[in-house]
PDB file of C-alpha atoms in Angstrom:
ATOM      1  CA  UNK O1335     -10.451  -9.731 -14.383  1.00 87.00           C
ATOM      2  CA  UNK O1336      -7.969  -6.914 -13.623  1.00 86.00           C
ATOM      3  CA  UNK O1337      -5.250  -8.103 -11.287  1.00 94.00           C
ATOM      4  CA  UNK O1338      -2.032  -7.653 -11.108  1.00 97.00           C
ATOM      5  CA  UNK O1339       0.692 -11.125 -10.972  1.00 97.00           C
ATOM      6  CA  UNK O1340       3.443 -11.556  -8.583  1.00 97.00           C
ATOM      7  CA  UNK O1341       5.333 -14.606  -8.956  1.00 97.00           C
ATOM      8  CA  UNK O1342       7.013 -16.271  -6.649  1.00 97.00           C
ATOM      9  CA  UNK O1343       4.410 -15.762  -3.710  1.00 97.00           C
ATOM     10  CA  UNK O1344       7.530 -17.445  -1.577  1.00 97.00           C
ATOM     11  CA  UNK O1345      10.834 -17.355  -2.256  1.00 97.00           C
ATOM     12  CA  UNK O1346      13.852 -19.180   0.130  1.00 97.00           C
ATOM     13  CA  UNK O1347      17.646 -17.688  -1.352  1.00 96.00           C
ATOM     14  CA  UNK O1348      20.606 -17.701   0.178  1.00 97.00           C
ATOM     15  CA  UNK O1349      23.007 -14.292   0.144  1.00 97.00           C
ATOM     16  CA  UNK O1350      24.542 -13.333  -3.031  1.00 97.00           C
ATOM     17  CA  UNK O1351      22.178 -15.467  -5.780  1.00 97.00           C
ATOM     18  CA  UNK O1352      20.704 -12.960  -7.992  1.00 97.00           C
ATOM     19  CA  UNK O1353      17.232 -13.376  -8.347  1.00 97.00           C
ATOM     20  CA  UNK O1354      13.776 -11.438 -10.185  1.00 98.00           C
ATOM     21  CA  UNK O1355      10.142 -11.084  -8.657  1.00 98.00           C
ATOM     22  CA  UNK O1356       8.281 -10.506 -11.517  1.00 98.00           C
ATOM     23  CA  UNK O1357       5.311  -8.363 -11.797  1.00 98.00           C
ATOM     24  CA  UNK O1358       2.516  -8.144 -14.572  1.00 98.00           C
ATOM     25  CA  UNK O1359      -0.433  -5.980 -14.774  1.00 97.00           C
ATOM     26  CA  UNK O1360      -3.220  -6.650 -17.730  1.00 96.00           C
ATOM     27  CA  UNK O1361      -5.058  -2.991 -16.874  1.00 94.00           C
ATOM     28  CA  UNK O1362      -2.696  -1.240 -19.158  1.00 93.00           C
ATOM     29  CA  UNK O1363      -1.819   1.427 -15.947  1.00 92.00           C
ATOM     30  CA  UNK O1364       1.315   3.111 -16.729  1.00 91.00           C
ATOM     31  CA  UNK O1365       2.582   4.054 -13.423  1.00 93.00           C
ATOM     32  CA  UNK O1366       3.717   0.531 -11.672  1.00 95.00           C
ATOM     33  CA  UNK O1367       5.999   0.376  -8.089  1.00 96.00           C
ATOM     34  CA  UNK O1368       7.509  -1.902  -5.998  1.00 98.00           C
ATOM     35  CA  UNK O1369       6.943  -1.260  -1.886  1.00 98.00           C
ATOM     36  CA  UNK O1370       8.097  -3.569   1.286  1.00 98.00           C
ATOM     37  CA  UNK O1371       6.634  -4.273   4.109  1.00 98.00           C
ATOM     38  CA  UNK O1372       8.476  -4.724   7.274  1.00 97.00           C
ATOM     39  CA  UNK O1373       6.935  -5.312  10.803  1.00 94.00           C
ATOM     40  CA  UNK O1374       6.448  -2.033  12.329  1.00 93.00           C
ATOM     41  CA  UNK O1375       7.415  -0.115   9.151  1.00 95.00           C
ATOM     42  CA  UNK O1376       4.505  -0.390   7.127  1.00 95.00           C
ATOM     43  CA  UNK O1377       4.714  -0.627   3.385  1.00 97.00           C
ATOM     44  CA  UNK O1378       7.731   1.713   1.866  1.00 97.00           C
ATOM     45  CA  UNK O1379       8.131   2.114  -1.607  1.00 97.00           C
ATOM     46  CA  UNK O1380      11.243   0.809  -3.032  1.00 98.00           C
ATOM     47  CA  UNK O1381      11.459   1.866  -6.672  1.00 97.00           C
ATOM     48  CA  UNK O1382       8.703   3.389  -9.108  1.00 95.00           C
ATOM     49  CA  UNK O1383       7.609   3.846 -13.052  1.00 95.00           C
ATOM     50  CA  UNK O1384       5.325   5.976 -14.278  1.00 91.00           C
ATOM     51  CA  UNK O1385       5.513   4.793 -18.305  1.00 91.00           C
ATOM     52  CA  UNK O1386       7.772   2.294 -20.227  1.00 94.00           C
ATOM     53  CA  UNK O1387      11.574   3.139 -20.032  1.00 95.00           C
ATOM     54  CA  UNK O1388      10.678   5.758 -16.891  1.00 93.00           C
ATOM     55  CA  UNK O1389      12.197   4.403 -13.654  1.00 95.00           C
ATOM     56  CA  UNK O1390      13.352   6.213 -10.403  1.00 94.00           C
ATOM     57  CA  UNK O1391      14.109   5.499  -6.869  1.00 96.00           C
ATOM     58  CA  UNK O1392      11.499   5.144  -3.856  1.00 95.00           C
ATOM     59  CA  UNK O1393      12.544   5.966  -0.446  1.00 95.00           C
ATOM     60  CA  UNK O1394      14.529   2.732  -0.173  1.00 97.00           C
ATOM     61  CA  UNK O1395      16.037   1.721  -3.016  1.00 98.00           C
ATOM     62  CA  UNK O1396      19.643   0.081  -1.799  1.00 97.00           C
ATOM     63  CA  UNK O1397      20.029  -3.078  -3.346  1.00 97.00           C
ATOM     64  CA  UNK O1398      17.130  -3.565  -5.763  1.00 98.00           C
ATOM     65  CA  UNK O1399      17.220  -2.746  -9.307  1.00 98.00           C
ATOM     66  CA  UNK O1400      14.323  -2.599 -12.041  1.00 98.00           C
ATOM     67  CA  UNK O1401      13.481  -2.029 -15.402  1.00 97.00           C
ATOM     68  CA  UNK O1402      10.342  -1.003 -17.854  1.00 97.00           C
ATOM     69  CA  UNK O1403      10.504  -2.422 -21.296  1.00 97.00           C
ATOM     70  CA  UNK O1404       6.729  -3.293 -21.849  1.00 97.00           C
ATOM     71  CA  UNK O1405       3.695  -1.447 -20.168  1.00 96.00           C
ATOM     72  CA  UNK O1406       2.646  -4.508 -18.570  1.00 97.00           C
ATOM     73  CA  UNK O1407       5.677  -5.280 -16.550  1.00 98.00           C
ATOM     74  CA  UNK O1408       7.866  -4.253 -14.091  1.00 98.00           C
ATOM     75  CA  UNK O1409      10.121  -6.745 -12.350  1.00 98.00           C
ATOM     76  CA  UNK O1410      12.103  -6.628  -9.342  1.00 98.00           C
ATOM     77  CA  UNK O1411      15.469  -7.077  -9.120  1.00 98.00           C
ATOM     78  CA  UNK O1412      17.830  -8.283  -6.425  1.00 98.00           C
ATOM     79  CA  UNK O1413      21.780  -8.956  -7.792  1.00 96.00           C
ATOM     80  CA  UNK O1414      22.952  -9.496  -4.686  1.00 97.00           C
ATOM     81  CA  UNK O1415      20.644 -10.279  -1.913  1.00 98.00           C
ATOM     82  CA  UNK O1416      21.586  -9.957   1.514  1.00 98.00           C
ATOM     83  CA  UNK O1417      19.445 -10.922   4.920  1.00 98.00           C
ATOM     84  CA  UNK O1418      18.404  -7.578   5.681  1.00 97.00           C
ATOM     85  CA  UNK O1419      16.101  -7.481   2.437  1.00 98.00           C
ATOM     86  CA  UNK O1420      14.242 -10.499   3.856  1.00 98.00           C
ATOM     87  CA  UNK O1421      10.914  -8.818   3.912  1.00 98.00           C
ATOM     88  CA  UNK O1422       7.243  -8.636   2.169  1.00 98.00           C
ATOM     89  CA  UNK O1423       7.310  -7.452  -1.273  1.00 98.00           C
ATOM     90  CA  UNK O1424       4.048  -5.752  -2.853  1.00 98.00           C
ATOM     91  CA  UNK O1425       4.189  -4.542  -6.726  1.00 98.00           C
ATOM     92  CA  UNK O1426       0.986  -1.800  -7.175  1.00 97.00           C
ATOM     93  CA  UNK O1427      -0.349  -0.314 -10.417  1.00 95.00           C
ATOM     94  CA  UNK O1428      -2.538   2.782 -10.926  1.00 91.00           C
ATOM     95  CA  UNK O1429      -3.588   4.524 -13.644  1.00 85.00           C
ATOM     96  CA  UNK O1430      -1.798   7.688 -13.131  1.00 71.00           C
ATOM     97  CA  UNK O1431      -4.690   9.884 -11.751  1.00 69.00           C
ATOM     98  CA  UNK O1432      -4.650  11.309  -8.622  1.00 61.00           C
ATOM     99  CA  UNK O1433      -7.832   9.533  -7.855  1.00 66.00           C
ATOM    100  CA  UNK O1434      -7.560   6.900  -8.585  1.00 75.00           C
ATOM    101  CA  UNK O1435      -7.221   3.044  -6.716  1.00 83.00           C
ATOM    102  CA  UNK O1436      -3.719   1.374  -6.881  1.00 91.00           C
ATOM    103  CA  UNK O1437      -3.693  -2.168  -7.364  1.00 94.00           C
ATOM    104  CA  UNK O1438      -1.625  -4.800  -5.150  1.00 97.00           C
ATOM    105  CA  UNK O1439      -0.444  -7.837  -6.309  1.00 97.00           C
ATOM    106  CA  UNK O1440      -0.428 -10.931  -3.995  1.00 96.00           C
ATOM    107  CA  UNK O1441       3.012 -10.554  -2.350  1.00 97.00           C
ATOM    108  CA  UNK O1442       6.046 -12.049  -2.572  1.00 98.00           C
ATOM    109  CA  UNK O1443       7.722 -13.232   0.822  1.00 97.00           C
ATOM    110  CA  UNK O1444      11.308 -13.493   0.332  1.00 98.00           C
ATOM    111  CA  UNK O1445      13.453 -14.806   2.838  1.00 98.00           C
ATOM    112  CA  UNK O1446      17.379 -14.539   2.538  1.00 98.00           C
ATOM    113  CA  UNK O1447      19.689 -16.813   4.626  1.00 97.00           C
TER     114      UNK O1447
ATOM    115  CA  UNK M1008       8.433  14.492   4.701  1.00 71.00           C
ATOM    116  CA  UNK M1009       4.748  13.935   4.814  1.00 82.00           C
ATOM    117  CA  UNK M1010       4.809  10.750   7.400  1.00 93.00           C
ATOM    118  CA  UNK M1011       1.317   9.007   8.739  1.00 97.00           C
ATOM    119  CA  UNK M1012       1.082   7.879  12.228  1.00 97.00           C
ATOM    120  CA  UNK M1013      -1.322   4.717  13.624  1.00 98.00           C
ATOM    121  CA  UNK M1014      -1.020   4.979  17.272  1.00 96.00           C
ATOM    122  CA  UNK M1015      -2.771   1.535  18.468  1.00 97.00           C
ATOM    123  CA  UNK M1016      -0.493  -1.440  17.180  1.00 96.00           C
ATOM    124  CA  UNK M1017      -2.974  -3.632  17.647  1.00 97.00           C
ATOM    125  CA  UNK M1018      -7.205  -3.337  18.856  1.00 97.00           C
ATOM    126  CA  UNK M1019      -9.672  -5.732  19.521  1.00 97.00           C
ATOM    127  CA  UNK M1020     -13.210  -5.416  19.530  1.00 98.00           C
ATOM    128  CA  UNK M1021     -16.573  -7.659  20.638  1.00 98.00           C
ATOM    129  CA  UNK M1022     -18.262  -9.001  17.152  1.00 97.00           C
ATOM    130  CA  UNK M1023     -21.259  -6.688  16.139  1.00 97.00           C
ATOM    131  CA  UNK M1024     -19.580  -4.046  18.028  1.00 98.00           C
ATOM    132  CA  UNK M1025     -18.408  -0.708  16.700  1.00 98.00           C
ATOM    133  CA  UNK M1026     -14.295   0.510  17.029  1.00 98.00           C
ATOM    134  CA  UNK M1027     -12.442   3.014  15.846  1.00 98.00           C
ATOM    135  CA  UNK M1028      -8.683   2.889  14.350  1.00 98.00           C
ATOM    136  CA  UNK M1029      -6.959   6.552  14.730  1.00 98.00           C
ATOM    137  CA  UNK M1030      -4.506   7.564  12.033  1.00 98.00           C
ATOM    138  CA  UNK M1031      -2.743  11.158  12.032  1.00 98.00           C
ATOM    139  CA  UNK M1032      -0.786  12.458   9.227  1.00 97.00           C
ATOM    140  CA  UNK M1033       1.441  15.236   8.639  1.00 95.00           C
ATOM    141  CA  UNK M1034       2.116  17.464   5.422  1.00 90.00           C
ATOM    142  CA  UNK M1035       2.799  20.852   4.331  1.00 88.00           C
ATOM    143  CA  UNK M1036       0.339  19.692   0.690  1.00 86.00           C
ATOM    144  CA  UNK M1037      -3.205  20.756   0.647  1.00 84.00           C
ATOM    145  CA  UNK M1038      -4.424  18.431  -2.021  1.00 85.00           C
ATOM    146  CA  UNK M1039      -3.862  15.061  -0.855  1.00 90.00           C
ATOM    147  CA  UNK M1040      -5.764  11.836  -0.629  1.00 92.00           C
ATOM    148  CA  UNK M1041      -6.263   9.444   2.304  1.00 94.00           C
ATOM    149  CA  UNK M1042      -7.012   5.639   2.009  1.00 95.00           C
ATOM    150  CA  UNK M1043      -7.345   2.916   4.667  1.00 97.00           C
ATOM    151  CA  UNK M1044      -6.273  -0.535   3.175  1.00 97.00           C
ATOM    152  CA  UNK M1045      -7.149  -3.747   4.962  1.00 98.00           C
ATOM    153  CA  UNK M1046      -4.466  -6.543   4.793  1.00 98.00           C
ATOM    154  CA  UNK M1047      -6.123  -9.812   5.259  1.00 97.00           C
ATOM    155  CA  UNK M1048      -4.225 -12.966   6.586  1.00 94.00           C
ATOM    156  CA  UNK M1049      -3.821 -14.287   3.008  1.00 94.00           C
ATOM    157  CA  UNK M1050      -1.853 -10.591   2.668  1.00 94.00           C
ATOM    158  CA  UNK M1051      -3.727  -8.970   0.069  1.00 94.00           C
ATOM    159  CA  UNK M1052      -4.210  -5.455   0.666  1.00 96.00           C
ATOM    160  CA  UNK M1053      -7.845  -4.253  -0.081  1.00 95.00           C
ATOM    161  CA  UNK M1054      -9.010  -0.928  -0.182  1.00 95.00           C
ATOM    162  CA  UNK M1055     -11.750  -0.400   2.271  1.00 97.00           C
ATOM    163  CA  UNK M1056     -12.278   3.796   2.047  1.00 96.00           C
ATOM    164  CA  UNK M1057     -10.840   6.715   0.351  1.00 94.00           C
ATOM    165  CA  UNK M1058     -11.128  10.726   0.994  1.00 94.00           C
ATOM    166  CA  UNK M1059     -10.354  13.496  -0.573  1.00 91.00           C
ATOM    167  CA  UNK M1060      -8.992  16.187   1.017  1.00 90.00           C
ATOM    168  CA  UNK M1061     -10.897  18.705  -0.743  1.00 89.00           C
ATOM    169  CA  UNK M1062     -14.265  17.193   0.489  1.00 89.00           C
ATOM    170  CA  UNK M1063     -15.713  18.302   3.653  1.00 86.00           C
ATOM    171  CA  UNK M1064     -17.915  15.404   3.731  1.00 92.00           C
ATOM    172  CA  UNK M1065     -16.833  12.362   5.368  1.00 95.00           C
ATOM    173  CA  UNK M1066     -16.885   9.301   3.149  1.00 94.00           C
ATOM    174  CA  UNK M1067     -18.525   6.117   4.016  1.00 95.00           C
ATOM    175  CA  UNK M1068     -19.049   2.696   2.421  1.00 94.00           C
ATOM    176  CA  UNK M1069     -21.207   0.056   3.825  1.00 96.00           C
ATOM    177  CA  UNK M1070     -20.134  -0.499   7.640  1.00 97.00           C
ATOM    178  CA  UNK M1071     -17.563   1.500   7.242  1.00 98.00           C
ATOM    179  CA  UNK M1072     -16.989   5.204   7.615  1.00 97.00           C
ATOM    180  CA  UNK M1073     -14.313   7.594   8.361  1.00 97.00           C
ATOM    181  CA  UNK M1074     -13.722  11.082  10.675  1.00 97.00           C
ATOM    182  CA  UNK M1075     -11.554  13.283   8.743  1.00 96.00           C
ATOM    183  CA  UNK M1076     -10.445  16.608  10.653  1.00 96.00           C
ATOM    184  CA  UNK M1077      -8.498  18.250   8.079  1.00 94.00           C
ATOM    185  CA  UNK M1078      -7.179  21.062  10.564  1.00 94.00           C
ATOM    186  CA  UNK M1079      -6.134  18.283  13.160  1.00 95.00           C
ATOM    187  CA  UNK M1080      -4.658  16.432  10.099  1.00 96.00           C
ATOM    188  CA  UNK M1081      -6.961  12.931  11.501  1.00 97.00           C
ATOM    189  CA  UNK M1082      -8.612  10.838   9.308  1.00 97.00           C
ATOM    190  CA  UNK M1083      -9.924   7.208  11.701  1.00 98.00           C
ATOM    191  CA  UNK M1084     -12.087   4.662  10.654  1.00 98.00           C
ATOM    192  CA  UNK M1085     -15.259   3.725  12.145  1.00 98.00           C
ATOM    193  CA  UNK M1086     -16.123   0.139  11.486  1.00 98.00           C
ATOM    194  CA  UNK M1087     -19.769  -1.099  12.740  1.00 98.00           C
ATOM    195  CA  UNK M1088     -21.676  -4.009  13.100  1.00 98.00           C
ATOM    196  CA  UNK M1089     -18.100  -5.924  13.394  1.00 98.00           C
ATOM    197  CA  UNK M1090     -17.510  -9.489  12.161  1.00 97.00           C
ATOM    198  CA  UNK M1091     -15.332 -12.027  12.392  1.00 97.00           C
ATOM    199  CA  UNK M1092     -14.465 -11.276   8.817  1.00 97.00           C
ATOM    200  CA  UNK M1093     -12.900  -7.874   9.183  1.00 98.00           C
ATOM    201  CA  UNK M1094     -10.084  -9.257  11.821  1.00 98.00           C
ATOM    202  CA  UNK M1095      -6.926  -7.929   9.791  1.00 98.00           C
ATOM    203  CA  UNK M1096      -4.368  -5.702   9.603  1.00 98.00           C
ATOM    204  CA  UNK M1097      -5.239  -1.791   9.027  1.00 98.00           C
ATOM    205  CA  UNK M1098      -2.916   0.650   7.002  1.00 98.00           C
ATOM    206  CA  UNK M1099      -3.894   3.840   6.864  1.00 98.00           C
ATOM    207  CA  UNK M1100      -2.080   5.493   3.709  1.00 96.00           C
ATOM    208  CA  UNK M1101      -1.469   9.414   2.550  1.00 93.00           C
ATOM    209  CA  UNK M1102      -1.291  10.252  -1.101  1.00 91.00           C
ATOM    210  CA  UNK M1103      -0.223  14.038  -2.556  1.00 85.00           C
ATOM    211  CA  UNK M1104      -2.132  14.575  -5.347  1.00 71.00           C
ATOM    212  CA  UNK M1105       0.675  15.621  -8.102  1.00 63.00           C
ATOM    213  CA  UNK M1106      -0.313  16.558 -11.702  1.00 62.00           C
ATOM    214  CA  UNK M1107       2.444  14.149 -13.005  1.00 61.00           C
ATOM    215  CA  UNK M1108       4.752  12.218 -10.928  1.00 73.00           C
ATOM    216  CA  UNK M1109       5.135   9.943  -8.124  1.00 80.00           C
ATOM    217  CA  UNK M1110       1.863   8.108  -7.492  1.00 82.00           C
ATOM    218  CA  UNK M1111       3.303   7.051  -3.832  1.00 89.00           C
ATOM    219  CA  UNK M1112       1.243   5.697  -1.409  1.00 93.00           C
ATOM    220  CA  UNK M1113       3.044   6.902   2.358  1.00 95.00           C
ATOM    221  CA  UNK M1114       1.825   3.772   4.891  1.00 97.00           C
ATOM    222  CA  UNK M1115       1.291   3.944   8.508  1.00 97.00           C
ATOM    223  CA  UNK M1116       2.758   1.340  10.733  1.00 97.00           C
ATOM    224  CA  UNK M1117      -0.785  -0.777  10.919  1.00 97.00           C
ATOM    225  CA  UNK M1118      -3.385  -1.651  13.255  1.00 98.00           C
ATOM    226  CA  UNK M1119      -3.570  -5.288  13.976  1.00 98.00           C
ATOM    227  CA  UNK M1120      -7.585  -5.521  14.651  1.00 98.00           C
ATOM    228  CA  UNK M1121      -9.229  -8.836  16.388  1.00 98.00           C
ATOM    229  CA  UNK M1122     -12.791  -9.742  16.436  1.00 98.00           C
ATOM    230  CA  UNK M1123     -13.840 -11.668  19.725  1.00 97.00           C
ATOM    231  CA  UNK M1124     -17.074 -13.696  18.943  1.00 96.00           C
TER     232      UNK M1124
END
């Protein structure tokens, strides 16, 4: 089944404790991104990837960091969390046509005290 | 900036009734790509509909359908024959259709819809 894997669904940190949302996609897409969702925001896209070692900023990319050593993943990094980046977090993959459907992953709701 | 706007936060309709979310967009691009996603309690966003903006013809899939003006930069979404089991939240979303680059998806703010049995 194509899908892409976001683990934790739920995640409780406190400010400052580094932490990783990982994010796994078995469709061999090459362009992967990260976006948050914030009441009354919508989803904005934090940080994107269109092929292995190929990384660059969204529109809100403070605080977050990522990387693209294998196809298949594209975690989500947070060194230093802080409250204001409790929010929704949805990784997508596409296939890099203009067409074409991007795929969500569950979510991740991260909450930072 | 291309930006999309959803005017109605939230919209409520009568089960087996038909409603209509709005969703305006601007951009200086002329090939671009419009989607409406549904986001489900559990929070999974599903794509209901896409258009392209080169097609005049309006798509449609099952109950659902959409109006796209492309001079009055509107694309809403007809849903008929409601049931309970499209109560969710609606993004509309705006994609530029580059030959190699950013694949980003620009969100409205979402349409809360509620079916009343």
């Amino acid at each position: 089944e194509a899908q892409v894997t976001q683990n934790p669904r739920y995640l409780i940190t406190v400010t400052g404790k580094k932490l990783t949302v990982t994010c796994s996609q078995n469709m061999n897409h090459e362009y992967m991104s990260w976006y948050r969702q914030d009441p009354g925001l919508g989803l904005r896209q934090i940080y994107y990837s269109m092929n292995v070692e190929v990384t660059d900023k969204g529109d809100v990319p403070e605080g977050y960091k990522v990387s693209r050593k294998e196809k298949r993943n594209f975690p989500l990094i947070l060194e230093s969390p802080s409250p204001n980046q409790t929010s929704l977090y949805f990784c997508a993959s596409s296939s890099g046509t203009a067409n074409t459907e991007a795929f969500f992953g569950q979510g991740t709701r991260l909450t930072v005290v | 900036a291309q930006t999309v706007t959803q005017s109605q936060p939230e919209m409520s309709v009568q089960e087996a009734e038909t409603v209509t979310l709005s969703c305006t967009y601007d951009t200086s691009e002329s090939d671009y790509y419009l989607f409406w996603y549904k986001q489900p309690p559990s929070r999974q966003m599903i794509l209901v509909i896409r258009q392209e903006a080169y097609k005049q013809q309006n798509a449609t899939e099952n109950r659902f359908s959409v109006n796209f003006q492309k001079a009055a930069k509107s694309f809403s979404l007809k849903i008929s024959d409601s049931q309970l089991g499209d109560a969710a939240m609606y993004f509309c979303a705006y994609k530029v259709s580059p030959f190699f680059g950013n694949e980003k998806l620009t969100f409205g703010t979402g349409t809360r819809l509620t079916i009343i049995p």
